[in-house]
Amino acid sequence: MDKKYIDFMDEISDDALYEGLLAYGFFAEKLPPVFTAVPFFEYCKGLETSFSPGWNEYISFRVMRNIGTPRIMGIPNPFKYQLLCLELKSNWAKIKKHFQTQTANQKHRISRIHIRKESGKRRIFEMNYKDWRTDGNPELDLLFHEDGASRYLVKADISTCFPSIYSHSIPWALVGKETAKINHKDSSAWYNKIDSACSDMHHGETHGILIGPHSSNLLSEIILTVVDRKLYEKGYRYVRAIDDYDCYVKSHKEAQCFIVELEEALYEFDLHLNHKKTKVVELPIGVDKTWKHTLKGLIGDSNSGILKYTQVNTFIDTALKLAVESGDYAIVNYAIKTLRGLNKSKNGKLLTTKRVMHLAILYPYLLPLMEEFVFEPYKVDKEEIKKFSDMIYQDAVKINDYESLCYAIYFSIKFDFILDGFDGDYQKAQEYVIDSKNCLLLIMTWIYFMRQNGWNRKATQVKPLNKVAMELKNTDMDRYWLFCYEALTWGSLSNEWRLMKKAGVSFIDSSIKTKYDID
């Protein structure tokens, strides 16, 4: 039997929870890796008083998913996020007791993706992390019931899960709806403090938690483990990955009953099923996804030889064909990650590089993979990365794809070259960026020009952006705080922002500045 849910929670101390959520779970992984909250975490440790309570908006940004639809994510106000993390830390023992109560009688761990202690790391959440030694493979056991074999698989997920979570439903889950409603005006109650910290971070809204910060994954588990307990006690056997359910049942009737029961259990917390994605599949099908078997069959034992040009080409073509047929473009991600770990001939490596770079131009959702899975392992020449980034830039400007623009700028910063779009008539490029009113594009452009000018705030190319930062600070600081805070000096800021800036805290990773040996 794999480790129980509470075993993972017990491995995390309240201090480790606080550090993991605040220092390493503040910025979403989908962002270009130039931001860090570690200095802010260190700054918070030295404070004698807490930050001021109250409502604040947050920075929103759009990322393209591999299904071709956008997802709106958020970067919270740092002071409000710290207060939420502090509440979770202060009440971690009670929250763990909640998880113990909800999961104690389950013979397998239903939730497969959750916070956990990772060996040698301080972060406590990783979306795709899996360790077979502790996670096991409960799906194999779920193929069998005490009174027969599973004949159907129900696949279901929650409609817009995080944006639909009602902050008041967190107390409902923690102490029961009746108790929570009776005491909803008691601001001193620990569960109401968590509720308030969530809504304060969301400009006072009670509907929706931010996608991106790792705290949201913990908050959703508080609710969904209650749903799991109700369904498990009714005899249903399934696994859940965040908000995706795979339930193994003996009959089509039982499959329909599970869908109804799941819908009712979710509705108690104002959550709803996504009926467009809910389906019943007749078994047998591979416990692992069938497309994985197809792709693995093309490469066989990766240690037995070297993949040649034609084999790599067939592998990529097959992955694309499967993605188009199924509509699941996560298959392309899987293929790219798999290829990195395989032995390939010189021509096979070159083909992989060219084809994946071409795919990333066609499918920009692949851009976050390029550095780790293409540029670095295949030692792609800087000039090739520049050509690639210039193409990304040109295409992105035409359709106002700010996410891709940010990655083109990031690659130019990381690999130290000048983007064609920012060369020559830089005023035109800056006008476009300023008109975009996109916080991330503004800060990435500011970093680019600061780096190109020796981190000189008074440089001609930087001054227009500093001016915009001042204007936004006076009119819309909440939704542009990251850009305004970094672009302005401490004398131009006020209150908690000024004190933090004066203390030398930056949310830009220090490695970005090392080219000029600047602290």
Short mmCIF file of C-alpha atoms in Angstrom, two decimals:
data_model
loop_
_atom_site.label_atom_id
_atom_site.label_comp_id
_atom_site.label_asym_id
_atom_site.label_seq_id
_atom_site.Cartn_x
_atom_site.Cartn_y
_atom_site.Cartn_z
CA MET A 1 0.00 0.00 0.00
CA ASP A 2 1.28 3.49 -0.84
CA LYS A 3 1.67 6.19 1.80
CA LYS A 4 -1.50 7.62 3.25
CA TYR A 5 -2.55 11.20 2.62
CA ILE A 6 -1.90 12.26 6.21
CA ASP A 7 1.60 10.75 6.07
CA PHE A 8 2.54 13.34 3.46
CA MET A 9 1.00 16.14 5.53
CA ASP A 10 2.75 15.03 8.73
CA GLU A 11 6.12 15.31 6.97
CA ILE A 12 5.55 19.06 6.55
CA SER A 13 6.12 21.24 9.62
CA ASP A 14 4.29 24.53 10.03
CA ASP A 15 7.53 26.40 9.27
CA ALA A 16 8.13 24.31 6.14
CA LEU A 17 4.55 24.96 5.04
CA TYR A 18 4.99 28.70 5.46
CA GLU A 19 8.31 28.79 3.64
CA GLY A 20 7.13 26.47 0.86
CA LEU A 21 3.99 28.50 0.16
CA LEU A 22 5.48 31.97 0.55
CA ALA A 23 9.07 31.68 -0.71
CA TYR A 24 8.57 29.04 -3.42
CA GLY A 25 4.83 29.01 -4.11
CA PHE A 26 4.15 32.68 -4.78
CA PHE A 27 4.84 32.88 -8.53
CA ALA A 28 3.19 30.42 -10.91
CA GLU A 29 5.44 28.02 -12.81
CA LYS A 30 3.93 29.24 -16.10
CA LEU A 31 5.76 32.58 -15.75
CA PRO A 32 9.17 33.17 -17.33
CA PRO A 33 11.61 32.14 -14.56
CA VAL A 34 12.92 35.60 -13.71
CA PHE A 35 10.88 36.18 -10.54
CA THR A 36 11.43 35.02 -6.97
CA ALA A 37 9.73 35.57 -3.62
CA VAL A 38 12.61 34.27 -1.49
CA PRO A 39 13.89 37.79 -0.57
CA PHE A 40 10.34 38.77 0.40
CA PHE A 41 10.09 35.67 2.60
CA GLU A 42 13.37 36.59 4.32
CA TYR A 43 12.11 40.16 4.77
CA CYS A 44 8.90 38.92 6.40
CA LYS A 45 10.86 36.84 8.93
CA GLY A 46 12.46 39.99 10.30
CA LEU A 47 9.26 41.99 10.77
CA GLU A 48 8.00 42.73 14.25
CA THR A 49 4.43 43.56 13.15
CA SER A 50 2.04 42.16 10.55
CA PHE A 51 1.05 43.89 7.35
CA SER A 52 -2.14 45.97 7.27
CA PRO A 53 -5.41 44.09 6.66
CA GLY A 54 -7.84 45.07 3.92
CA TRP A 55 -8.82 44.31 0.34
CA ASN A 56 -6.46 44.32 -2.62
CA GLU A 57 -6.71 43.36 -6.26
CA TYR A 58 -4.11 41.21 -7.95
CA ILE A 59 -2.14 41.01 -11.20
CA SER A 60 -3.91 38.82 -13.74
CA PHE A 61 -2.27 37.24 -16.74
CA ARG A 62 -3.33 34.83 -19.45
CA VAL A 63 -1.63 31.58 -20.39
CA MET A 64 -2.57 29.35 -23.29
CA ARG A 65 -3.37 25.77 -22.36
CA ASN A 66 -2.52 22.76 -24.51
CA ILE A 67 -6.22 22.37 -25.36
CA GLY A 68 -6.10 25.71 -27.17
CA THR A 69 -8.05 27.76 -24.65
CA PRO A 70 -6.65 30.44 -22.33
CA ARG A 71 -6.48 30.25 -18.56
CA ILE A 72 -6.47 33.38 -16.39
CA MET A 73 -3.91 33.18 -13.60
CA GLY A 74 -2.94 35.56 -10.83
CA ILE A 75 -0.07 37.08 -8.88
CA PRO A 76 -1.42 38.24 -5.52
CA ASN A 77 -0.55 41.34 -3.55
CA PRO A 78 2.52 40.11 -1.59
CA PHE A 79 1.35 41.51 1.75
CA LYS A 80 -2.06 39.86 1.51
CA TYR A 81 -0.54 36.58 0.36
CA GLN A 82 1.83 36.61 3.33
CA LEU A 83 -1.11 37.07 5.70
CA LEU A 84 -2.89 34.08 4.13
CA CYS A 85 0.25 31.93 4.42
CA LEU A 86 0.59 33.00 8.04
CA GLU A 87 -2.98 31.93 8.81
CA LEU A 88 -2.37 28.55 7.17
CA LYS A 89 0.84 28.13 9.16
CA SER A 90 -0.79 29.14 12.46
CA ASN A 91 -3.60 26.64 11.96
CA TRP A 92 -1.64 23.87 10.26
CA ALA A 93 -2.22 21.42 13.13
CA LYS A 94 -6.00 21.90 12.82
CA ILE A 95 -5.86 21.58 9.03
CA LYS A 96 -3.87 18.36 9.30
CA LYS A 97 -6.47 17.03 11.74
CA HIS A 98 -9.08 17.83 9.10
CA PHE A 99 -7.16 15.84 6.49
CA GLN A 100 -6.73 12.97 8.96
CA THR A 101 -10.48 12.84 9.59
CA GLN A 102 -11.39 12.94 5.90
CA THR A 103 -8.88 10.34 4.66
CA ALA A 104 -8.18 7.96 7.57
CA ASN A 105 -10.41 5.09 6.42
CA GLN A 106 -9.36 5.09 2.76
CA LYS A 107 -7.36 2.04 1.67
CA HIS A 108 -5.75 4.01 -1.17
CA ARG A 109 -4.86 7.67 -1.49
CA ILE A 110 -7.55 9.20 -3.67
CA SER A 111 -5.84 12.56 -4.23
CA ARG A 112 -2.70 12.08 -6.34
CA ILE A 113 -1.51 15.69 -6.66
CA HIS A 114 -1.09 17.68 -3.44
CA ILE A 115 1.50 19.43 -1.32
CA ARG A 116 4.31 17.18 -0.15
CA LYS A 117 7.87 17.28 1.13
CA GLU A 118 10.33 16.70 -1.70
CA SER A 119 13.81 15.39 -1.04
CA GLY A 120 16.40 18.16 -1.05
CA LYS A 121 13.84 20.86 -1.92
CA ARG A 122 12.05 23.56 0.03
CA ARG A 123 9.15 23.87 -2.36
CA ILE A 124 6.20 21.72 -1.35
CA PHE A 125 4.13 21.53 -4.52
CA GLU A 126 4.91 20.44 -8.06
CA MET A 127 2.13 19.79 -10.53
CA ASN A 128 3.71 16.84 -12.34
CA TYR A 129 5.72 15.35 -9.47
CA LYS A 130 5.37 11.62 -8.93
CA ASP A 131 7.51 9.11 -7.07
CA TRP A 132 6.54 5.50 -7.72
CA ARG A 133 8.18 4.40 -4.46
CA THR A 134 5.67 6.39 -2.38
CA ASP A 135 2.81 6.95 -4.82
CA GLY A 136 2.28 3.40 -6.00
CA ASN A 137 -0.26 2.64 -8.73
CA PRO A 138 -3.73 2.24 -7.17
CA GLU A 139 -5.40 2.16 -10.60
CA LEU A 140 -4.33 -1.48 -10.97
CA ASP A 141 -6.11 -2.45 -7.76
CA LEU A 142 -9.18 -0.41 -8.71
CA LEU A 143 -9.73 -2.72 -11.67
CA PHE A 144 -11.06 -5.23 -9.13
CA HIS A 145 -13.84 -4.97 -6.54
CA GLU A 146 -14.69 -7.37 -3.73
CA ASP A 147 -17.64 -8.66 -5.76
CA GLY A 148 -16.30 -8.41 -9.30
CA ALA A 149 -14.16 -6.64 -11.85
CA SER A 150 -14.47 -3.05 -13.04
CA ARG A 151 -16.09 -2.85 -16.45
CA TYR A 152 -16.37 0.92 -16.93
CA LEU A 153 -14.26 3.98 -16.24
CA VAL A 154 -15.94 7.31 -15.47
CA LYS A 155 -13.88 10.38 -16.36
CA ALA A 156 -15.13 13.68 -14.94
CA ASP A 157 -13.84 17.04 -13.84
CA ILE A 158 -15.03 20.17 -12.06
CA SER A 159 -16.04 23.14 -14.16
CA THR A 160 -13.59 26.06 -13.64
CA CYS A 161 -12.62 24.67 -10.24
CA PHE A 162 -10.44 27.36 -8.62
CA PRO A 163 -12.41 30.35 -9.99
CA SER A 164 -15.60 28.73 -8.67
CA ILE A 165 -14.44 28.03 -5.12
CA TYR A 166 -16.52 30.01 -2.63
CA SER A 167 -14.24 31.22 0.16
CA HIS A 168 -17.01 30.66 2.73
CA SER A 169 -17.02 26.98 1.72
CA ILE A 170 -13.56 26.60 3.28
CA PRO A 171 -15.06 26.98 6.80
CA TRP A 172 -17.94 24.73 5.68
CA ALA A 173 -15.41 22.00 4.92
CA LEU A 174 -13.29 22.57 8.03
CA VAL A 175 -16.01 22.62 10.71
CA GLY A 176 -19.25 21.77 8.90
CA LYS A 177 -21.71 24.07 7.17
CA GLU A 178 -24.06 24.40 10.15
CA THR A 179 -21.31 25.42 12.59
CA ALA A 180 -19.69 27.73 10.06
CA LYS A 181 -22.96 29.54 9.33
CA ILE A 182 -23.81 29.96 12.99
CA ASN A 183 -20.39 31.52 13.64
CA HIS A 184 -19.88 33.32 10.32
CA LYS A 185 -19.68 36.72 12.04
CA ASP A 186 -17.05 35.59 14.54
CA SER A 187 -13.93 37.19 13.08
CA SER A 188 -11.76 35.55 15.74
CA ALA A 189 -12.63 31.99 14.65
CA TRP A 190 -9.58 30.37 13.02
CA TYR A 191 -11.51 29.09 10.01
CA ASN A 192 -13.06 32.52 9.40
CA LYS A 193 -9.59 34.07 9.48
CA ILE A 194 -8.56 31.80 6.59
CA ASP A 195 -11.75 32.73 4.75
CA SER A 196 -11.11 36.46 5.26
CA ALA A 197 -7.48 36.17 4.17
CA CYS A 198 -8.64 34.53 0.92
CA SER A 199 -11.21 37.20 0.12
CA ASP A 200 -8.85 40.05 1.10
CA MET A 201 -6.40 38.74 -1.50
CA HIS A 202 -9.24 38.71 -4.05
CA HIS A 203 -10.41 42.33 -3.53
CA GLY A 204 -13.06 41.25 -1.06
CA GLU A 205 -14.65 38.76 -3.45
CA THR A 206 -15.86 35.53 -1.91
CA HIS A 207 -16.11 33.64 -5.21
CA GLY A 208 -12.87 32.34 -6.65
CA ILE A 209 -9.33 31.67 -5.52
CA LEU A 210 -6.33 32.53 -7.66
CA ILE A 211 -4.83 30.05 -10.08
CA GLY A 212 -1.07 30.11 -9.65
CA PRO A 213 -0.13 30.49 -5.96
CA HIS A 214 0.43 27.14 -4.28
CA SER A 215 -1.84 28.10 -1.40
CA SER A 216 -4.79 27.58 -3.75
CA ASN A 217 -3.88 23.91 -4.16
CA LEU A 218 -3.96 23.46 -0.39
CA LEU A 219 -7.27 25.33 -0.06
CA SER A 220 -8.93 23.26 -2.77
CA GLU A 221 -7.82 20.06 -1.02
CA ILE A 222 -9.52 21.19 2.19
CA ILE A 223 -12.81 21.10 0.30
CA LEU A 224 -12.29 18.23 -2.12
CA THR A 225 -11.12 15.75 0.52
CA VAL A 226 -14.55 16.18 2.13
CA VAL A 227 -16.17 15.30 -1.19
CA ASP A 228 -13.83 12.31 -1.47
CA ARG A 229 -14.84 11.00 1.94
CA LYS A 230 -18.55 11.16 1.12
CA LEU A 231 -18.13 9.29 -2.15
CA TYR A 232 -15.70 6.74 -0.71
CA GLU A 233 -18.11 5.90 2.12
CA LYS A 234 -20.77 5.24 -0.51
CA GLY A 235 -18.53 2.59 -2.04
CA TYR A 236 -17.07 4.41 -5.03
CA ARG A 237 -13.42 3.73 -5.83
CA TYR A 238 -11.53 6.32 -7.81
CA VAL A 239 -8.48 8.57 -8.01
CA ARG A 240 -8.43 12.36 -8.32
CA ALA A 241 -5.79 14.64 -9.84
CA ILE A 242 -6.68 18.14 -8.51
CA ASP A 243 -10.18 18.35 -10.06
CA ASP A 244 -10.03 15.40 -12.50
CA TYR A 245 -11.75 12.15 -11.47
CA ASP A 246 -11.20 8.57 -12.72
CA CYS A 247 -13.75 6.24 -11.14
CA TYR A 248 -13.78 2.46 -11.75
CA VAL A 249 -17.22 0.86 -11.64
CA LYS A 250 -18.81 -2.53 -12.38
CA SER A 251 -21.76 -1.38 -14.50
CA HIS A 252 -23.01 1.44 -16.67
CA LYS A 253 -25.76 2.07 -14.11
CA GLU A 254 -23.16 2.47 -11.36
CA ALA A 255 -21.27 4.87 -13.62
CA GLN A 256 -24.34 7.06 -13.97
CA CYS A 257 -24.95 6.88 -10.22
CA PHE A 258 -21.39 8.06 -9.55
CA ILE A 259 -21.85 11.06 -11.83
CA VAL A 260 -25.07 12.02 -10.02
CA GLU A 261 -23.56 11.49 -6.56
CA LEU A 262 -20.42 13.45 -7.48
CA GLU A 263 -22.50 16.30 -8.81
CA GLU A 264 -24.57 16.42 -5.61
CA ALA A 265 -21.49 16.30 -3.37
CA LEU A 266 -19.84 19.13 -5.30
CA TYR A 267 -23.02 21.21 -5.28
CA GLU A 268 -22.92 21.30 -1.47
CA PHE A 269 -19.82 23.49 -1.91
CA ASP A 270 -21.24 25.48 -4.86
CA LEU A 271 -19.09 23.57 -7.35
CA HIS A 272 -20.31 22.00 -10.59
CA LEU A 273 -19.34 19.22 -12.96
CA ASN A 274 -18.06 19.98 -16.43
CA HIS A 275 -20.53 17.84 -18.37
CA LYS A 276 -18.73 18.40 -21.68
CA LYS A 277 -15.73 16.53 -20.29
CA THR A 278 -17.66 13.88 -18.39
CA LYS A 279 -17.73 10.49 -20.13
CA VAL A 280 -18.10 6.79 -19.44
CA VAL A 281 -15.54 4.52 -21.12
CA GLU A 282 -16.03 0.76 -21.43
CA LEU A 283 -13.13 -1.32 -20.16
CA PRO A 284 -10.71 -2.87 -20.92
CA ILE A 285 -8.51 0.03 -21.89
CA GLY A 286 -4.93 0.58 -20.82
CA VAL A 287 -4.59 1.80 -17.26
CA ASP A 288 -1.88 4.02 -18.69
CA LYS A 289 -3.15 6.17 -21.55
CA THR A 290 -3.19 4.22 -24.81
CA TRP A 291 -1.27 6.92 -26.64
CA LYS A 292 1.60 6.45 -24.21
CA HIS A 293 1.77 2.77 -25.15
CA THR A 294 1.82 3.71 -28.84
CA LEU A 295 4.68 6.16 -28.38
CA LYS A 296 6.64 3.85 -26.09
CA GLY A 297 6.29 1.10 -28.68
CA LEU A 298 8.10 3.27 -31.22
CA ILE A 299 11.20 3.67 -29.07
CA GLY A 300 11.34 0.33 -27.28
CA ASP A 301 14.10 0.07 -24.70
CA SER A 302 15.85 3.45 -24.79
CA ASN A 303 19.02 1.87 -23.40
CA SER A 304 19.30 -0.69 -26.18
CA GLY A 305 20.50 1.67 -28.87
CA ILE A 306 20.56 5.11 -30.42
CA LEU A 307 17.48 6.62 -32.05
CA LYS A 308 18.26 7.62 -35.60
CA TYR A 309 16.86 10.44 -37.72
CA THR A 310 13.97 8.39 -39.17
CA GLN A 311 12.95 7.00 -35.78
CA VAL A 312 12.85 10.47 -34.22
CA ASN A 313 10.86 11.76 -37.17
CA THR A 314 8.32 8.93 -36.87
CA PHE A 315 8.05 9.48 -33.11
CA ILE A 316 7.25 13.20 -33.52
CA ASP A 317 4.86 12.58 -36.45
CA THR A 318 2.99 9.94 -34.46
CA ALA A 319 2.72 12.20 -31.42
CA LEU A 320 1.25 14.96 -33.57
CA LYS A 321 -1.18 12.57 -35.24
CA LEU A 322 -2.38 11.26 -31.87
CA ALA A 323 -2.74 14.80 -30.53
CA VAL A 324 -4.85 15.91 -33.51
CA GLU A 325 -7.04 12.79 -33.39
CA SER A 326 -7.68 12.98 -29.65
CA GLY A 327 -7.63 16.76 -29.23
CA ASP A 328 -5.21 16.20 -26.34
CA TYR A 329 -2.11 18.26 -27.08
CA ALA A 330 -0.55 17.22 -23.80
CA ILE A 331 0.70 14.34 -25.96
CA VAL A 332 3.10 16.76 -27.68
CA ASN A 333 4.43 17.90 -24.29
CA TYR A 334 4.97 14.27 -23.32
CA ALA A 335 6.82 13.55 -26.57
CA ILE A 336 9.17 16.51 -26.13
CA LYS A 337 9.98 15.56 -22.54
CA THR A 338 10.46 11.91 -23.47
CA LEU A 339 12.84 12.71 -26.32
CA ARG A 340 15.17 14.63 -24.02
CA GLY A 341 15.95 11.49 -22.06
CA LEU A 342 16.59 9.23 -25.07
CA ASN A 343 19.85 8.41 -26.81
CA LYS A 344 19.82 9.99 -30.26
CA SER A 345 22.21 10.22 -33.16
CA LYS A 346 23.71 13.58 -34.10
CA ASN A 347 21.16 13.97 -36.89
CA GLY A 348 18.42 12.79 -34.51
CA LYS A 349 19.30 15.56 -32.07
CA LEU A 350 19.36 18.15 -34.85
CA LEU A 351 15.99 16.98 -36.13
CA THR A 352 14.50 17.11 -32.62
CA THR A 353 15.76 20.66 -32.17
CA LYS A 354 14.42 21.94 -35.49
CA ARG A 355 11.06 20.24 -35.29
CA VAL A 356 10.32 21.18 -31.69
CA MET A 357 11.32 24.81 -32.30
CA HIS A 358 8.96 24.81 -35.29
CA LEU A 359 6.18 23.31 -33.15
CA ALA A 360 6.68 26.00 -30.51
CA ILE A 361 6.17 28.70 -33.14
CA LEU A 362 2.92 27.01 -34.23
CA TYR A 363 1.84 26.12 -30.68
CA PRO A 364 3.14 28.82 -28.29
CA TYR A 365 1.92 26.91 -25.23
CA LEU A 366 5.15 24.90 -25.69
CA LEU A 367 7.40 27.93 -25.04
CA PRO A 368 7.81 27.25 -21.29
CA LEU A 369 9.40 23.88 -22.20
CA MET A 370 12.01 25.21 -24.61
CA GLU A 371 14.83 26.15 -22.27
CA GLU A 372 14.84 22.97 -20.19
CA PHE A 373 13.91 20.43 -22.84
CA VAL A 374 15.44 21.84 -26.03
CA PHE A 375 17.92 24.72 -25.76
CA GLU A 376 20.01 23.35 -22.89
CA PRO A 377 20.04 19.57 -23.52
CA TYR A 378 20.76 19.98 -27.25
CA LYS A 379 23.16 22.91 -26.77
CA VAL A 380 21.31 25.07 -29.29
CA ASP A 381 23.47 27.89 -30.69
CA LYS A 382 22.64 31.39 -29.45
CA GLU A 383 22.08 32.64 -33.00
CA GLU A 384 19.48 29.93 -33.56
CA ILE A 385 17.70 30.88 -30.34
CA LYS A 386 17.76 34.52 -31.46
CA LYS A 387 16.21 33.68 -34.84
CA PHE A 388 13.59 31.60 -33.07
CA SER A 389 12.82 34.38 -30.56
CA ASP A 390 12.59 37.02 -33.30
CA MET A 391 10.02 34.85 -35.12
CA ILE A 392 8.05 34.41 -31.88
CA TYR A 393 8.15 38.18 -31.35
CA GLN A 394 6.98 39.00 -34.87
CA ASP A 395 4.07 36.55 -34.76
CA ALA A 396 3.02 37.54 -31.23
CA VAL A 397 2.82 41.27 -31.99
CA LYS A 398 0.40 40.60 -34.83
CA ILE A 399 -2.15 38.94 -32.53
CA ASN A 400 -1.32 40.65 -29.21
CA ASP A 401 -0.05 37.41 -27.71
CA TYR A 402 1.59 38.94 -24.64
CA GLU A 403 2.53 35.60 -23.10
CA SER A 404 4.66 34.68 -26.12
CA LEU A 405 6.18 38.16 -26.20
CA CYS A 406 7.27 37.74 -22.59
CA TYR A 407 9.02 34.49 -23.46
CA ALA A 408 10.75 36.02 -26.48
CA ILE A 409 12.06 38.77 -24.20
CA TYR A 410 13.02 36.22 -21.55
CA PHE A 411 15.09 34.18 -24.03
CA SER A 412 16.91 37.35 -25.10
CA ILE A 413 17.72 38.09 -21.46
CA LYS A 414 18.70 34.52 -20.59
CA PHE A 415 20.90 33.97 -23.64
CA ASP A 416 22.13 37.57 -23.91
CA PHE A 417 21.13 38.83 -27.35
CA ILE A 418 19.22 41.82 -28.74
CA LEU A 419 15.73 41.23 -30.07
CA ASP A 420 15.13 42.66 -33.54
CA GLY A 421 11.83 44.07 -32.33
CA PHE A 422 13.63 46.15 -29.68
CA ASP A 423 16.53 47.17 -31.91
CA GLY A 424 16.55 50.41 -33.91
CA ASP A 425 13.18 52.11 -33.41
CA TYR A 426 12.79 51.07 -29.79
CA GLN A 427 10.29 53.90 -29.17
CA LYS A 428 7.77 52.14 -31.41
CA ALA A 429 8.27 48.88 -29.51
CA GLN A 430 7.89 50.68 -26.20
CA GLU A 431 4.70 52.38 -27.34
CA TYR A 432 3.26 48.97 -28.19
CA VAL A 433 4.21 47.60 -24.76
CA ILE A 434 2.83 50.64 -22.92
CA ASP A 435 -0.42 50.52 -24.90
CA SER A 436 -0.81 46.83 -24.06
CA LYS A 437 -1.45 47.72 -20.39
CA ASN A 438 -0.13 44.25 -19.59
CA CYS A 439 1.81 44.15 -16.31
CA LEU A 440 4.04 41.20 -17.20
CA LEU A 441 4.95 42.60 -20.61
CA LEU A 442 5.78 45.94 -18.98
CA ILE A 443 8.06 44.42 -16.34
CA MET A 444 9.77 42.07 -18.82
CA THR A 445 10.43 45.01 -21.17
CA TRP A 446 11.71 47.10 -18.29
CA ILE A 447 14.10 44.31 -17.25
CA TYR A 448 15.27 43.97 -20.86
CA PHE A 449 16.17 47.64 -21.27
CA MET A 450 17.62 47.89 -17.78
CA ARG A 451 19.90 44.96 -18.53
CA GLN A 452 20.89 46.35 -21.93
CA ASN A 453 21.82 49.66 -20.27
CA GLY A 454 23.90 48.36 -17.39
CA TRP A 455 20.97 48.48 -14.95
CA ASN A 456 20.91 52.28 -15.23
CA ARG A 457 17.49 53.70 -14.29
CA LYS A 458 18.33 57.00 -15.99
CA ALA A 459 19.03 55.45 -19.40
CA THR A 460 17.07 56.94 -22.31
CA GLN A 461 15.39 53.60 -23.08
CA VAL A 462 14.30 53.12 -19.47
CA LYS A 463 12.90 56.58 -18.62
CA PRO A 464 9.60 56.22 -20.54
CA LEU A 465 8.83 53.01 -18.66
CA ASN A 466 9.67 54.59 -15.32
CA LYS A 467 7.23 57.38 -16.16
CA VAL A 468 4.47 54.87 -16.89
CA ALA A 469 5.24 53.09 -13.61
CA MET A 470 4.75 56.36 -11.73
CA GLU A 471 1.39 56.96 -13.44
CA LEU A 472 0.19 53.44 -12.71
CA LYS A 473 1.36 53.67 -9.10
CA ASN A 474 -0.96 56.63 -8.64
CA THR A 475 -3.95 55.11 -10.45
CA ASP A 476 -3.81 51.29 -10.39
CA MET A 477 -1.03 50.05 -8.10
CA ASP A 478 -2.82 46.83 -7.16
CA ARG A 479 -3.00 45.43 -10.69
CA TYR A 480 0.50 46.60 -11.66
CA TRP A 481 2.35 46.37 -8.36
CA LEU A 482 5.19 44.15 -9.62
CA PHE A 483 6.11 46.56 -12.43
CA CYS A 484 5.63 49.70 -10.34
CA TYR A 485 7.54 48.35 -7.35
CA GLU A 486 10.57 47.26 -9.38
CA ALA A 487 10.68 50.29 -11.69
CA LEU A 488 10.37 52.97 -9.02
CA THR A 489 12.79 54.02 -6.29
CA TRP A 490 11.81 53.78 -2.63
CA GLY A 491 11.28 57.53 -2.49
CA SER A 492 8.47 57.26 -5.06
CA LEU A 493 6.66 54.57 -3.09
CA SER A 494 4.66 54.81 0.10
CA ASN A 495 3.67 52.85 3.20
CA GLU A 496 4.62 49.15 3.23
CA TRP A 497 5.95 49.31 -0.32
CA ARG A 498 8.44 52.04 0.65
CA LEU A 499 9.67 50.19 3.73
CA MET A 500 10.17 46.99 1.76
CA LYS A 501 11.94 48.75 -1.10
CA LYS A 502 14.17 50.64 1.33
CA ALA A 503 15.14 47.27 2.82
CA GLY A 504 16.42 46.21 -0.62
CA VAL A 505 13.82 43.54 -1.40
CA SER A 506 13.43 42.68 -5.08
CA PHE A 507 11.16 40.14 -6.77
CA ILE A 508 13.56 39.84 -9.72
CA ASP A 509 15.98 36.92 -9.44
CA SER A 510 19.49 38.16 -8.71
CA SER A 511 20.89 36.01 -11.53
CA ILE A 512 19.25 38.37 -14.02
CA LYS A 513 21.48 41.17 -12.76
CA THR A 514 24.76 39.27 -12.49
CA LYS A 515 25.86 40.32 -15.98
CA TYR A 516 26.67 43.70 -14.45
CA ASP A 517 27.61 42.45 -10.96
CA ILE A 518 24.77 44.43 -9.39
CA ASP A 519 23.27 43.47 -6.03
#
